[in-house]
Amino acid sequence: MDLSIDWSRAQFGLTAIYHFLFVPLTLGLSFIVAIMESIYVKTGKQEWRDITKFWLTLFGINFAIGVATGIIMEFEFGTNWANYSWFVGDIFGAPLAIEGIVAFFLEATFFAVMFFGWDRVSKRFHLVSTWLVAIGSNLSAFWILVANGWMQYPVGTIFNPDTARNEMASFIDVALSPVAVSKFLHTVASGYVISALFVMGVSAWYLLKGKYLIAAKKSLVIGASFGFITSMFLFFSGDESAYQVTQKQPMKLAAMEGIYDGEHRASLVAFGILNPDKKPGDSQSTFLFDVSIPYALSILGKRDTQGFVPGINDLLYGNEEKGIVPMDTRIQNGKRAVEALKTYKLAKESGDTLAMNESRSILESYMQDFGYGYLDSKEQAMPPIAITFYSFHLMVALGSLFFILFIVVLYLSMANNILQFRKILWLCIIAIPFGYIAAEAGWIVAEVGRQPWAIQDLMPVHIAATKLSHTNVQVSFFIFLVLFTTLLIAELGIMLRQIKKGFGEHSHTPSY
């Protein structure tokens, strides 16, 4: 593959990974701050105002730095992925435009009131502003994930052969796609869990230091409660997300679970070590070792204990009994569609209406396999198995451990003896980076698991990329690497300095 394409993928992946180090905390901490301020307005207790302002400051630091990486990522669609932007700009641009005009405008407008409006506006108006910032932040995530969801499951559009572009046919279908909705719910839920871990971890640090005990205990309870509730939501949204993947992206599901041969009553792998020598079509065992839960994958993916879950071999070589078309056939159909588009353009240039109609008919017949026409072999339709499998299971394992941690911390906090369990407090601190690891692993599953597609079944990554000199992309990659790393170090430094100042920066909060 062209080096410029590999470097463009690396650059976008780098930007996305760094960007999502900032996004989750924004999504969840905004609601946690709103909850804390609601308690302050309800009770009128000054300590809750001080607690709110402390966490609000940390939210603001993260919000400001996170915006920069998000803007750069959107610009990369035009610089590194011009073919993609041309092909789907009419669809992809719409939710991003709404995000900028409506959601970002909402949060940006009330952000100033939230930060600088203390004692300048009424308590209730300030509280409303805080909630609107939280809602706006999450609305921004919704529209961005609608765009990403469309890439995973392109619906609500038609292809115009005259312009060689996709055009929106139904905005509702795009905005309310089941894949987009499930992706949004699962993504924001992961952000809420990360924010809960962050609040718990910082609060635990104060408790271990014996500082700001009252404020830290109250914050710990809020964090653990928020984490407990959103963890349950995370499991339910994850279940729905996996169901949608099974229906719409079966190859991704097969990679997530390391399934080569489809089966009824399929088991879910709880833990496994893949056989590195395993290849599609051979007779080698898939796993060197695995622990599986019987029937669980059929229930998860088909809502039926007897449900058939296709494997990689079924999808590559076909399964006539299950109506699965061989990948070679889909590639042939795709090449017919690509050739029909070329013929249509030539016929249009020559004014041959009959040839145009014939070519258009062929194109429409094979359009569902259009993207496969750019693949050279069926093996290219298979994503990297190992990284998808291990990322998925790492995400699930960490999510389960976080849920247990929330329960334990909440129980000990309510029993008022959390200080006696210093190891649990240390676990709260250690859990903070693992929350981010789990979220990044989830994005690896989502994006690596759908390879080779930029748009599922319609456009492979190597066709989506701009034809650039790989040297230019390399240079910009390392520039962004230095820039993003500097931003991350800057945020961590500012955050740590603010945390060291503690609640004591707000004069009404005692340090005992």
mmCIF file of C-alpha atoms in Angstrom, residues 20-238:
data_model
loop_
_atom_site.group_PDB
_atom_site.id
_atom_site.type_symbol
_atom_site.label_atom_id
_atom_site.label_comp_id
_atom_site.label_asym_id
_atom_site.label_seq_id
_atom_site.Cartn_x
_atom_site.Cartn_y
_atom_site.Cartn_z
ATOM 1 C CA PHE A 20 -10.321 11.288 22.995
ATOM 2 C CA LEU A 21 -8.033 11.790 25.965
ATOM 3 C CA PHE A 22 -9.846 15.097 26.511
ATOM 4 C CA VAL A 23 -13.400 14.383 25.336
ATOM 5 C CA PRO A 24 -14.583 11.805 27.925
ATOM 6 C CA LEU A 25 -13.801 14.012 30.907
ATOM 7 C CA THR A 26 -15.686 16.883 29.288
ATOM 8 C CA LEU A 27 -18.756 14.713 28.668
ATOM 9 C CA GLY A 28 -19.034 13.315 32.163
ATOM 10 C CA LEU A 29 -17.549 16.008 34.393
ATOM 11 C CA SER A 30 -19.977 18.563 32.967
ATOM 12 C CA PHE A 31 -22.897 16.537 34.342
ATOM 13 C CA ILE A 32 -21.141 15.817 37.642
ATOM 14 C CA VAL A 33 -20.550 19.546 38.123
ATOM 15 C CA ALA A 34 -24.209 20.219 37.263
ATOM 16 C CA ILE A 35 -25.315 17.646 39.848
ATOM 17 C CA MET A 36 -23.065 19.205 42.494
ATOM 18 C CA GLU A 37 -24.360 22.685 41.768
ATOM 19 C CA SER A 38 -27.934 21.386 41.907
ATOM 20 C CA ILE A 39 -27.227 20.140 45.435
ATOM 21 C CA TYR A 40 -25.799 23.559 46.308
ATOM 22 C CA VAL A 41 -28.889 25.392 44.997
ATOM 23 C CA LYS A 42 -31.190 22.922 46.747
ATOM 24 C CA THR A 43 -29.437 22.979 50.124
ATOM 25 C CA GLY A 44 -27.908 26.449 50.071
ATOM 26 C CA LYS A 45 -24.802 25.056 51.779
ATOM 27 C CA GLN A 46 -21.623 26.981 50.974
ATOM 28 C CA GLU A 47 -19.473 23.847 51.009
ATOM 29 C CA TRP A 48 -21.303 22.523 47.939
ATOM 30 C CA ARG A 49 -20.649 25.769 46.099
ATOM 31 C CA ASP A 50 -16.943 25.430 46.855
ATOM 32 C CA ILE A 51 -16.938 21.778 45.792
ATOM 33 C CA THR A 52 -18.712 22.729 42.557
ATOM 34 C CA LYS A 53 -16.233 25.513 41.769
ATOM 35 C CA PHE A 54 -13.258 23.225 42.363
ATOM 36 C CA TRP A 55 -14.441 20.570 39.898
ATOM 37 C CA LEU A 56 -15.656 23.263 37.509
ATOM 38 C CA THR A 57 -12.113 24.622 37.296
ATOM 39 C CA LEU A 58 -10.772 21.192 36.324
ATOM 40 C CA PHE A 59 -13.560 20.849 33.772
ATOM 41 C CA GLY A 60 -12.650 24.200 32.219
ATOM 42 C CA ILE A 61 -8.969 23.301 31.870
ATOM 43 C CA ASN A 62 -9.822 20.068 30.089
ATOM 44 C CA PHE A 63 -12.479 21.690 27.894
ATOM 45 C CA ALA A 64 -10.187 24.430 26.619
ATOM 46 C CA ILE A 65 -7.370 22.106 25.601
ATOM 47 C CA GLY A 66 -9.688 19.475 24.106
ATOM 48 C CA VAL A 67 -11.185 21.924 21.619
ATOM 49 C CA ALA A 68 -7.841 22.349 19.819
ATOM 50 C CA THR A 69 -7.422 18.668 18.918
ATOM 51 C CA GLY A 70 -11.025 18.405 17.737
ATOM 52 C CA ILE A 71 -10.644 21.292 15.295
ATOM 53 C CA ILE A 72 -7.450 19.804 13.853
ATOM 54 C CA MET A 73 -9.137 16.429 13.364
ATOM 55 C CA GLU A 74 -11.954 17.961 11.322
ATOM 56 C CA PHE A 75 -9.471 19.814 9.106
ATOM 57 C CA GLU A 76 -7.686 16.534 8.364
ATOM 58 C CA PHE A 77 -10.731 15.299 6.456
ATOM 59 C CA GLY A 78 -10.046 17.967 3.862
ATOM 60 C CA THR A 79 -6.259 17.699 3.782
ATOM 61 C CA ASN A 80 -5.613 13.952 4.032
ATOM 62 C CA TRP A 81 -8.953 12.487 2.984
ATOM 63 C CA ALA A 82 -10.096 14.679 0.100
ATOM 64 C CA ASN A 83 -11.559 11.789 -1.919
ATOM 65 C CA TYR A 84 -13.630 10.775 1.073
ATOM 66 C CA SER A 85 -14.779 14.352 1.629
ATOM 67 C CA TRP A 86 -15.816 14.640 -2.018
ATOM 68 C CA PHE A 87 -17.626 11.304 -2.047
ATOM 69 C CA VAL A 88 -19.729 11.897 1.087
ATOM 70 C CA GLY A 89 -19.347 15.588 1.898
ATOM 71 C CA ASP A 90 -23.078 16.238 1.465
ATOM 72 C CA ILE A 91 -23.899 13.701 4.186
ATOM 73 C CA PHE A 92 -20.896 13.819 6.479
ATOM 74 C CA GLY A 93 -20.813 17.604 6.545
ATOM 75 C CA ALA A 94 -24.415 18.028 7.698
ATOM 76 C CA PRO A 95 -24.136 16.622 11.245
ATOM 77 C CA LEU A 96 -20.742 18.301 11.705
ATOM 78 C CA ALA A 97 -22.255 21.623 10.651
ATOM 79 C CA ILE A 98 -25.131 21.176 13.112
ATOM 80 C CA GLU A 99 -22.624 20.317 15.820
ATOM 81 C CA GLY A 100 -20.761 23.553 15.213
ATOM 82 C CA ILE A 101 -23.780 25.830 14.727
ATOM 83 C CA VAL A 102 -26.110 24.484 17.416
ATOM 84 C CA ALA A 103 -24.383 22.283 19.994
ATOM 85 C CA PHE A 104 -21.001 24.013 20.211
ATOM 86 C CA PHE A 105 -22.680 27.428 20.106
ATOM 87 C CA LEU A 106 -24.915 26.352 23.008
ATOM 88 C CA GLU A 107 -22.088 25.195 25.227
ATOM 89 C CA ALA A 108 -19.783 28.078 24.264
ATOM 90 C CA THR A 109 -22.476 30.678 25.003
ATOM 91 C CA PHE A 110 -23.321 29.425 28.480
ATOM 92 C CA PHE A 111 -19.737 28.421 29.260
ATOM 93 C CA ALA A 112 -18.942 32.072 30.033
ATOM 94 C CA VAL A 113 -21.943 32.371 32.355
ATOM 95 C CA MET A 114 -21.001 29.131 34.095
ATOM 96 C CA PHE A 115 -17.443 30.299 34.754
ATOM 97 C CA PHE A 116 -17.794 34.011 35.315
ATOM 98 C CA GLY A 117 -21.409 34.399 36.334
ATOM 99 C CA TRP A 118 -21.054 33.532 40.010
ATOM 100 C CA ASP A 119 -22.720 36.347 42.020
ATOM 101 C CA ARG A 120 -23.447 38.179 38.741
ATOM 102 C CA VAL A 121 -26.561 36.202 37.852
ATOM 103 C CA SER A 122 -29.113 34.448 40.025
ATOM 104 C CA LYS A 123 -28.384 31.000 41.442
ATOM 105 C CA ARG A 124 -31.044 29.389 39.303
ATOM 106 C CA PHE A 125 -29.914 31.021 36.065
ATOM 107 C CA HIS A 126 -26.341 29.986 36.796
ATOM 108 C CA LEU A 127 -27.523 26.438 37.450
ATOM 109 C CA VAL A 128 -29.474 26.415 34.183
ATOM 110 C CA SER A 129 -26.340 27.628 32.376
ATOM 111 C CA THR A 130 -24.302 24.789 33.894
ATOM 112 C CA TRP A 131 -26.849 22.208 32.783
ATOM 113 C CA LEU A 132 -26.992 23.737 29.301
ATOM 114 C CA VAL A 133 -23.212 23.468 28.981
ATOM 115 C CA ALA A 134 -23.448 19.789 29.937
ATOM 116 C CA ILE A 135 -26.265 19.201 27.470
ATOM 117 C CA GLY A 136 -24.438 21.135 24.754
ATOM 118 C CA SER A 137 -21.246 19.127 25.270
ATOM 119 C CA ASN A 138 -23.141 15.889 24.892
ATOM 120 C CA LEU A 139 -25.102 17.188 21.904
ATOM 121 C CA SER A 140 -21.775 17.911 20.228
ATOM 122 C CA ALA A 141 -20.813 14.295 20.807
ATOM 123 C CA PHE A 142 -24.157 13.158 19.385
ATOM 124 C CA TRP A 143 -23.717 14.906 16.032
ATOM 125 C CA ILE A 144 -20.094 13.848 15.702
ATOM 126 C CA LEU A 145 -21.056 10.246 16.412
ATOM 127 C CA VAL A 146 -23.932 10.470 13.935
ATOM 128 C CA ALA A 147 -21.288 11.245 11.318
ATOM 129 C CA ASN A 148 -19.121 8.358 12.505
ATOM 130 C CA GLY A 149 -22.127 6.039 12.711
ATOM 131 C CA TRP A 150 -22.954 6.776 9.102
ATOM 132 C CA MET A 151 -19.464 5.665 8.098
ATOM 133 C CA GLN A 152 -20.119 2.383 9.907
ATOM 134 C CA TYR A 153 -23.613 1.948 8.441
ATOM 135 C CA PRO A 154 -24.368 4.261 5.480
ATOM 136 C CA VAL A 155 -28.132 4.790 5.303
ATOM 137 C CA GLY A 156 -30.499 7.532 4.236
ATOM 138 C CA THR A 157 -28.520 8.434 1.118
ATOM 139 C CA ILE A 158 -28.483 7.864 -2.622
ATOM 140 C CA PHE A 159 -25.550 7.810 -5.015
ATOM 141 C CA ASN A 160 -25.638 10.342 -7.844
ATOM 142 C CA PRO A 161 -23.622 9.019 -10.829
ATOM 143 C CA ASP A 162 -23.642 12.456 -12.448
ATOM 144 C CA THR A 163 -21.526 13.908 -9.666
ATOM 145 C CA ALA A 164 -20.059 10.641 -8.324
ATOM 146 C CA ARG A 165 -21.184 11.729 -4.862
ATOM 147 C CA ASN A 166 -23.551 10.440 -2.215
ATOM 148 C CA GLU A 167 -26.479 12.727 -1.479
ATOM 149 C CA MET A 168 -28.753 12.771 1.520
ATOM 150 C CA ALA A 169 -32.167 11.247 0.925
ATOM 151 C CA SER A 170 -33.412 11.170 4.514
ATOM 152 C CA PHE A 171 -31.886 13.239 7.282
ATOM 153 C CA ILE A 172 -33.948 11.338 9.861
ATOM 154 C CA ASP A 173 -32.498 8.009 8.723
ATOM 155 C CA VAL A 174 -28.983 9.393 9.016
ATOM 156 C CA ALA A 175 -29.522 11.083 12.390
ATOM 157 C CA LEU A 176 -31.461 8.239 13.987
ATOM 158 C CA SER A 177 -29.573 5.320 12.503
ATOM 159 C CA PRO A 178 -29.556 2.487 15.061
ATOM 160 C CA VAL A 179 -25.791 2.230 14.712
ATOM 161 C CA ALA A 180 -25.314 5.962 15.313
ATOM 162 C CA VAL A 181 -27.654 6.007 18.323
ATOM 163 C CA SER A 182 -26.075 2.951 19.950
ATOM 164 C CA LYS A 183 -22.591 4.321 19.262
ATOM 165 C CA PHE A 184 -23.499 7.655 20.854
ATOM 166 C CA LEU A 185 -25.022 6.072 23.953
ATOM 167 C CA HIS A 186 -22.103 3.703 24.473
ATOM 168 C CA THR A 187 -19.463 6.370 23.844
ATOM 169 C CA VAL A 188 -20.920 8.967 26.194
ATOM 170 C CA ALA A 189 -21.474 6.283 28.833
ATOM 171 C CA SER A 190 -17.776 5.442 28.683
ATOM 172 C CA GLY A 191 -17.031 9.145 29.139
ATOM 173 C CA TYR A 192 -19.267 9.245 32.208
ATOM 174 C CA VAL A 193 -17.441 6.276 33.725
ATOM 175 C CA ILE A 194 -14.050 7.897 33.080
ATOM 176 C CA SER A 195 -15.250 11.115 34.728
ATOM 177 C CA ALA A 196 -16.522 9.170 37.732
ATOM 178 C CA LEU A 197 -13.145 7.437 38.044
ATOM 179 C CA PHE A 198 -11.407 10.821 37.813
ATOM 180 C CA VAL A 199 -13.517 12.356 40.582
ATOM 181 C CA MET A 200 -13.075 9.254 42.744
ATOM 182 C CA GLY A 201 -9.334 9.144 42.156
ATOM 183 C CA VAL A 202 -8.694 12.797 42.982
ATOM 184 C CA SER A 203 -10.961 12.573 46.032
ATOM 185 C CA ALA A 204 -9.152 9.413 47.185
ATOM 186 C CA TRP A 205 -5.824 11.239 46.926
ATOM 187 C CA TYR A 206 -7.074 13.940 49.305
ATOM 188 C CA LEU A 207 -8.328 11.301 51.730
ATOM 189 C CA LEU A 208 -4.981 9.506 51.682
ATOM 190 C CA LYS A 209 -3.266 12.840 52.335
ATOM 191 C CA GLY A 210 -5.700 13.662 55.128
ATOM 192 C CA LYS A 211 -6.686 16.926 53.410
ATOM 193 C CA TYR A 212 -10.133 18.423 52.744
ATOM 194 C CA LEU A 213 -11.772 15.326 54.214
ATOM 195 C CA ILE A 214 -15.330 16.633 54.173
ATOM 196 C CA ALA A 215 -15.224 17.882 50.572
ATOM 197 C CA ALA A 216 -13.308 14.816 49.397
ATOM 198 C CA LYS A 217 -15.782 12.405 51.004
ATOM 199 C CA LYS A 218 -18.747 14.188 49.460
ATOM 200 C CA SER A 219 -17.042 14.229 46.054
ATOM 201 C CA LEU A 220 -16.159 10.559 46.418
ATOM 202 C CA VAL A 221 -19.793 9.647 47.040
ATOM 203 C CA ILE A 222 -20.943 11.684 44.025
ATOM 204 C CA GLY A 223 -18.282 10.076 41.818
ATOM 205 C CA ALA A 224 -19.036 6.535 42.979
ATOM 206 C CA SER A 225 -22.809 7.016 42.651
ATOM 207 C CA PHE A 226 -22.487 8.555 39.190
ATOM 208 C CA GLY A 227 -20.099 5.775 38.154
ATOM 209 C CA PHE A 228 -22.338 3.006 39.490
ATOM 210 C CA ILE A 229 -25.391 4.275 37.606
ATOM 211 C CA THR A 230 -23.555 5.031 34.363
ATOM 212 C CA SER A 231 -21.704 1.688 34.466
ATOM 213 C CA MET A 232 -25.035 -0.110 34.321
ATOM 214 C CA PHE A 233 -26.016 2.118 31.423
ATOM 215 C CA LEU A 234 -22.648 1.322 29.820
ATOM 216 C CA PHE A 235 -23.394 -2.413 29.941
ATOM 217 C CA PHE A 236 -26.841 -1.999 28.402
ATOM 218 C CA SER A 237 -25.578 0.323 25.653
ATOM 219 C CA GLY A 238 -22.657 -2.045 25.025
#
